[in-house]
Amino acid sequence: MSSSEVQQYGFFFDQSRCVHCYTCQMACKGKNNISPGSVRWLRLFNWETGSFPNVVVNTLFAPCYHCENPVCVTAAGDGSVIKEPKYGAVLIDPAKSSNNPNLQAANEACPYGAIMFDADGNASKCNMCVDRLEMGQLPVCVLSCPMRALDFGLITDLQAKYGTNADLPGVPSSSTSSPAVVFKPMTPKIQIVAYDATTALQLLGARGSLPPVYTDPNQATDTTGVTIGRSTLNMKVSGQDLIDATQDNYA
Ligand code: SF4
Ligand code: SF4
Ligand code: SF4
């Protein structure tokens, strides 16, 4: 079936509205009976950019984006990942999901690392809640969001409503796979209460009769080589990489 015969549904994510509450992730795990542990069909990321007073905590809602150019399907090459035409969902064939190296290749090709592997080597991923779609219901992650940061529908309808942007700063480019998603980027930070940042830094560093925490305010804002949080998004790292990237090595 040609791609023109696929009716493509997709997601909308408003980065400003997301408060990283994990409700959508838990709803997905619950609905799909996914055990506690590292298998998460819906992953949530946050990473910090900027420095005081312009720190931003970026968030990302990351299910499978059911791409219009599903590079995972091509990379697998054995029919273990397919794109179905009714909703444009990209699905794993359960009969080919166990210890299949082609699915590792599919995940390597996926810009977002959306395919999960359990400890026994079984692969699984977000299935767009197609069972719920068949009953006229929304994907449970979208329905669960208390901040109304998510929406779902025909990608053309979402684009008419929210625009066509499928990229966010720090997130892999949409040019590789044409994800079926519309992103609304974080709105610029607004200083609601006016204050002088230099004076604020001096007050923050003061410790009464004790020496100040720092003498040069730049010591508090220059985080070069001092990783105390995740400063970049990496959607395809090992557990050890994550530990290394989040440890406080300011010894
Ligand atoms: S997000 Fe990754 S796994 Fe999902 S369709 Fe796109 S390339 Fe495939
Ligand atoms: S669409 Fe369904 S399977 Fe996919 S992330 Fe949302 S809840 Fe999970
Ligand atoms: S439920 Fe909504 S606000 Fe909470 S993490 Fe998911 S997208 Fe963000």
CSV table of C-alpha atoms and ligand atoms in Angstrom, one decimal:
chain,number,residue,atom,x,y,z
A,1,MET,CA,0.0,0.0,0.0
A,2,SER,CA,1.4,3.4,-0.9
A,3,SER,CA,1.9,6.1,1.7
A,4,SER,CA,-0.8,8.2,0.0
A,5,GLU,CA,-3.4,5.6,1.1
A,6,VAL,CA,-2.4,5.9,4.8
A,7,GLN,CA,-4.8,7.9,6.9
A,8,GLN,CA,-2.3,9.5,9.3
A,9,TYR,CA,-3.3,10.3,12.9
A,10,GLY,CA,-0.8,11.9,15.3
A,11,PHE,CA,-0.2,13.8,18.5
A,12,PHE,CA,0.0,17.4,19.6
A,13,PHE,CA,2.3,18.4,22.5
A,14,ASP,CA,2.4,21.9,24.2
A,15,GLN,CA,5.8,22.1,25.8
A,16,SER,CA,4.8,25.1,28.0
A,17,ARG,CA,1.9,23.3,29.5
A,18,CYS,CA,3.7,20.1,30.5
A,19,VAL,CA,4.7,20.0,34.1
A,20,HIS,CA,6.4,16.6,33.9
A,21,CYS,CA,3.9,15.0,36.2
A,22,TYR,CA,4.2,11.5,34.8
A,23,THR,CA,0.4,11.0,34.7
A,24,CYS,CA,0.4,10.2,31.0
A,25,GLN,CA,3.3,7.7,31.5
A,26,MET,CA,1.5,6.0,34.3
A,27,ALA,CA,-1.8,5.9,32.4
A,28,CYS,CA,0.0,4.2,29.5
A,29,LYS,CA,1.7,1.7,31.7
A,30,GLY,CA,-1.5,0.9,33.5
A,31,LYS,CA,-3.6,0.5,30.4
A,32,ASN,CA,-1.0,-1.7,28.7
A,33,ASN,CA,-0.1,-3.8,31.7
A,34,ILE,CA,3.5,-2.8,31.5
A,35,SER,CA,5.5,-4.0,34.5
A,36,PRO,CA,7.4,-1.6,36.8
A,37,GLY,CA,10.9,-1.0,35.4
A,38,SER,CA,12.6,0.4,32.4
A,39,VAL,CA,10.1,-0.5,29.7
A,40,ARG,CA,8.1,2.6,29.0
A,41,TRP,CA,6.2,3.0,25.8
A,42,LEU,CA,5.8,6.6,26.7
A,43,ARG,CA,9.0,8.3,27.9
A,44,LEU,CA,9.2,11.7,29.5
A,45,PHE,CA,12.3,13.8,29.4
A,46,ASN,CA,13.4,17.0,31.0
A,47,TRP,CA,16.6,18.9,30.6
A,48,GLU,CA,17.7,22.4,31.7
A,49,THR,CA,19.1,25.1,29.5
A,50,GLY,CA,20.4,28.6,30.3
A,51,SER,CA,21.7,29.9,33.6
A,52,PHE,CA,20.3,32.2,36.3
A,53,PRO,CA,18.2,34.2,35.9
A,54,ASN,CA,17.2,32.7,32.5
A,55,VAL,CA,17.0,29.0,33.4
A,56,VAL,CA,14.5,26.9,31.4
A,57,VAL,CA,13.4,23.4,32.2
A,58,ASN,CA,12.5,21.8,28.9
A,59,THR,CA,10.1,18.9,28.8
A,60,LEU,CA,9.3,16.3,26.1
A,61,PHE,CA,6.4,13.9,25.7
A,62,ALA,CA,7.9,10.9,23.7
A,63,PRO,CA,5.7,8.0,22.7
A,64,CYS,CA,6.3,6.6,19.2
A,65,TYR,CA,5.5,9.4,16.9
A,66,HIS,CA,4.2,7.0,14.2
A,67,CYS,CA,6.3,8.6,11.6
A,68,GLU,CA,5.1,9.3,8.0
A,69,ASN,CA,8.5,8.1,6.9
A,70,PRO,CA,9.0,5.2,9.4
A,71,VAL,CA,12.7,4.6,9.1
A,72,CYS,CA,12.3,1.8,11.7
A,73,VAL,CA,10.1,-0.2,9.2
A,74,THR,CA,12.8,0.0,6.5
A,75,ALA,CA,15.7,-0.8,8.9
A,76,ALA,CA,13.9,-3.9,10.3
A,77,GLY,CA,13.3,-5.1,6.8
A,78,ASP,CA,11.6,-8.3,7.9
A,79,GLY,CA,8.0,-7.2,8.6
A,80,SER,CA,8.6,-7.1,12.3
A,81,VAL,CA,7.5,-3.4,12.2
A,82,ILE,CA,4.7,-2.4,10.0
A,83,LYS,CA,2.7,0.7,9.3
A,84,GLU,CA,-1.0,0.0,9.2
A,85,PRO,CA,-3.2,2.2,7.0
A,86,LYS,CA,-6.3,3.0,9.0
A,87,TYR,CA,-4.6,5.3,11.6
A,88,GLY,CA,-1.0,5.3,10.3
A,89,ALA,CA,0.1,3.5,13.4
A,90,VAL,CA,3.5,1.9,13.4
A,91,LEU,CA,3.2,-1.5,15.1
A,92,ILE,CA,5.5,-4.4,16.1
A,93,ASP,CA,4.4,-7.9,15.0
A,94,PRO,CA,4.2,-9.8,18.3
A,95,ALA,CA,5.2,-13.0,16.4
A,96,LYS,CA,8.5,-11.4,15.5
A,97,SER,CA,9.2,-9.5,18.6
A,98,SER,CA,11.3,-11.9,20.6
A,99,ASN,CA,15.1,-11.6,20.5
A,100,ASN,CA,15.0,-10.2,17.0
A,101,PRO,CA,18.2,-8.4,16.0
A,102,ASN,CA,16.3,-6.6,13.2
A,103,LEU,CA,14.3,-4.8,15.9
A,104,GLN,CA,17.5,-3.6,17.5
A,105,ALA,CA,18.4,-2.2,14.0
A,106,ALA,CA,15.0,-0.6,13.8
A,107,ASN,CA,15.6,1.1,17.2
A,108,GLU,CA,19.0,2.3,16.1
A,109,ALA,CA,17.4,3.8,13.0
A,110,CYS,CA,14.7,5.5,15.0
A,111,PRO,CA,15.8,9.0,15.8
A,112,TYR,CA,13.9,8.9,19.1
A,113,GLY,CA,14.7,5.4,20.4
A,114,ALA,CA,11.1,4.6,20.8
A,115,ILE,CA,11.4,0.8,20.8
A,116,MET,CA,11.7,-0.8,24.2
A,117,PHE,CA,13.4,-4.1,25.1
A,118,ASP,CA,12.8,-6.0,28.3
A,119,ALA,CA,15.3,-8.2,30.1
A,120,ASP,CA,14.3,-11.2,28.1
A,121,GLY,CA,14.9,-9.4,24.8
A,122,ASN,CA,11.3,-8.9,23.9
A,123,ALA,CA,10.6,-5.7,21.9
A,124,SER,CA,7.5,-3.6,22.3
A,125,LYS,CA,6.5,0.0,21.8
A,126,CYS,CA,3.6,2.5,21.8
A,127,ASN,CA,0.8,1.2,19.6
A,128,MET,CA,-1.2,4.5,19.4
A,129,CYS,CA,-3.9,2.8,21.6
A,130,VAL,CA,-5.5,1.5,18.3
A,131,ASP,CA,-7.8,-0.6,20.4
A,132,ARG,CA,-9.2,2.5,22.0
A,133,LEU,CA,-9.3,4.3,18.6
A,134,GLU,CA,-11.5,1.4,17.3
A,135,MET,CA,-14.0,2.2,20.1
A,136,GLY,CA,-13.9,5.9,19.2
A,137,GLN,CA,-11.8,6.8,22.3
A,138,LEU,CA,-8.7,8.9,22.6
A,139,PRO,CA,-5.3,7.4,23.5
A,140,VAL,CA,-5.2,7.1,27.2
A,141,CYS,CA,-2.1,9.2,27.6
A,142,VAL,CA,-3.8,12.1,25.9
A,143,LEU,CA,-7.0,11.7,27.9
A,144,SER,CA,-5.1,11.6,31.2
A,145,CYS,CA,-3.1,14.8,30.9
A,146,PRO,CA,-4.3,17.1,33.7
A,147,MET,CA,-2.6,20.1,32.1
A,148,ARG,CA,-4.3,19.6,28.7
A,149,ALA,CA,-0.8,19.6,27.1
A,150,LEU,CA,-1.7,16.9,24.7
A,151,ASP,CA,-4.1,16.4,21.8
A,152,PHE,CA,-4.7,13.7,19.2
A,153,GLY,CA,-6.4,13.4,15.9
A,154,LEU,CA,-5.9,13.4,12.1
A,155,ILE,CA,-2.5,15.0,11.6
A,156,THR,CA,-4.1,17.4,9.0
A,157,ASP,CA,-6.6,18.5,11.6
A,158,LEU,CA,-4.0,19.0,14.2
A,159,GLN,CA,-1.9,21.0,11.8
A,160,ALA,CA,-4.9,23.2,10.8
A,161,LYS,CA,-5.4,23.9,14.5
A,162,TYR,CA,-1.9,24.2,15.9
A,163,GLY,CA,0.4,24.7,12.9
A,164,THR,CA,2.9,22.4,11.3
A,165,ASN,CA,5.9,22.6,13.6
A,166,ALA,CA,7.4,19.1,14.3
A,167,ASP,CA,10.7,20.3,15.9
A,168,LEU,CA,11.8,21.5,19.3
A,169,PRO,CA,15.3,22.8,20.3
A,170,GLY,CA,17.5,19.9,21.3
A,171,VAL,CA,15.1,17.2,19.9
A,172,PRO,CA,16.3,15.1,16.9
A,173,SER,CA,15.3,16.7,13.6
A,174,SER,CA,11.9,15.8,12.1
A,175,SER,CA,13.6,15.6,8.7
A,176,THR,CA,14.8,12.1,9.2
A,177,SER,CA,11.4,10.4,9.7
A,178,SER,CA,8.6,13.0,9.4
A,179,PRO,CA,7.0,12.2,12.8
A,180,ALA,CA,3.2,12.5,13.0
A,181,VAL,CA,3.3,15.2,15.7
A,182,VAL,CA,2.8,18.9,16.1
A,183,PHE,CA,5.0,20.6,18.8
A,184,LYS,CA,4.2,23.9,20.4
A,185,PRO,CA,7.6,25.1,21.7
A,186,MET,CA,8.2,26.6,25.2
A,187,THR,CA,7.1,30.2,25.3
A,188,PRO,CA,9.9,32.6,26.3
A,189,LYS,CA,10.4,33.1,30.0
A,190,ILE,CA,8.8,36.3,31.3
A,191,GLN,CA,10.1,38.1,34.4
A,192,ILE,CA,6.9,38.7,36.3
A,193,VAL,CA,8.6,40.4,39.4
A,194,ALA,CA,11.3,42.8,38.3
A,195,TYR,CA,14.6,42.4,40.1
A,196,ASP,CA,18.3,43.1,39.5
A,197,ALA,CA,20.0,39.7,38.7
A,198,THR,CA,23.4,40.9,39.8
A,199,THR,CA,22.1,42.1,43.2
A,200,ALA,CA,20.1,38.9,43.6
A,201,LEU,CA,23.2,36.8,43.0
A,202,GLN,CA,25.1,38.7,45.7
A,203,LEU,CA,22.3,38.2,48.2
A,204,LEU,CA,22.2,34.5,47.3
A,205,GLY,CA,25.9,34.1,47.9
A,206,ALA,CA,25.9,35.9,51.3
A,207,ARG,CA,26.0,33.8,54.5
A,208,GLY,CA,26.0,36.4,57.3
A,209,SER,CA,29.2,36.3,59.3
A,210,LEU,CA,30.5,33.4,57.2
A,211,PRO,CA,32.4,33.9,54.0
A,212,PRO,CA,30.1,34.2,51.0
A,213,VAL,CA,29.5,31.0,48.9
A,214,TYR,CA,31.1,32.8,46.0
A,215,THR,CA,32.9,36.1,45.5
A,216,ASP,CA,32.3,36.4,41.7
A,217,PRO,CA,28.6,36.0,40.7
A,218,ASN,CA,29.9,34.4,37.5
A,219,GLN,CA,30.8,31.4,39.6
A,220,ALA,CA,27.2,30.8,40.2
A,221,THR,CA,26.1,31.2,36.6
A,222,ASP,CA,28.9,29.6,34.7
A,223,THR,CA,28.2,25.8,34.8
A,224,THR,CA,30.9,24.8,32.4
A,225,GLY,CA,32.2,21.4,33.4
A,226,VAL,CA,29.9,21.3,36.4
A,227,THR,CA,27.0,18.9,35.7
A,228,ILE,CA,24.4,18.9,38.4
A,229,GLY,CA,21.4,18.1,36.2
A,230,ARG,CA,20.7,17.0,32.7
A,231,SER,CA,21.7,19.9,30.4
A,232,THR,CA,21.0,18.2,27.1
A,233,LEU,CA,18.4,15.8,25.7
A,234,ASN,CA,19.8,12.4,24.7
A,235,MET,CA,17.0,10.0,23.9
A,236,LYS,CA,19.2,7.0,23.2
A,237,VAL,CA,21.7,6.6,26.0
A,238,SER,CA,22.6,3.7,28.3
A,239,GLY,CA,21.7,3.7,32.0
A,240,GLN,CA,25.4,4.3,32.9
A,241,ASP,CA,25.4,7.3,30.6
A,242,LEU,CA,22.5,8.7,32.4
A,243,ILE,CA,24.1,8.2,35.8
A,244,ASP,CA,27.3,9.9,34.5
A,245,ALA,CA,25.4,12.8,33.1
A,246,THR,CA,23.5,13.5,36.3
A,247,GLN,CA,26.2,13.1,38.9
A,248,ASP,CA,27.6,16.1,40.8
A,249,ASN,CA,31.3,16.0,40.0
A,250,TYR,CA,32.0,19.4,41.5
A,251,ALA,CA,34.5,18.0,44.0
B,1,SF4,S1,9.2,7.3,16.3
B,1,SF4,FE1,10.8,5.7,15.8
B,1,SF4,S2,9.8,3.8,16.2
B,1,SF4,FE2,8.1,5.3,16.0
B,1,SF4,S3,7.6,5.3,13.8
B,1,SF4,FE3,9.1,6.9,14.1
B,1,SF4,S4,11.0,5.9,13.6
B,1,SF4,FE4,9.5,4.3,14.0
B,2,SF4,S1,-0.9,6.2,22.5
B,2,SF4,FE1,-1.4,4.6,24.0
B,2,SF4,S2,0.3,3.2,23.8
B,2,SF4,FE2,1.0,5.1,22.9
B,2,SF4,S3,2.0,6.2,24.6
B,2,SF4,FE3,-0.1,6.9,24.5
B,2,SF4,S4,-1.1,5.5,26.1
B,2,SF4,FE4,0.8,4.6,25.5
B,3,SF4,S1,0.3,14.2,31.8
B,3,SF4,FE1,0.6,16.1,30.6
B,3,SF4,S2,1.6,17.5,32.1
B,3,SF4,FE2,1.9,15.4,32.9
B,3,SF4,S3,3.9,14.7,32.0
B,3,SF4,FE3,2.2,14.0,30.6
B,3,SF4,S4,2.1,15.7,29.1
B,3,SF4,FE4,3.2,16.5,30.8
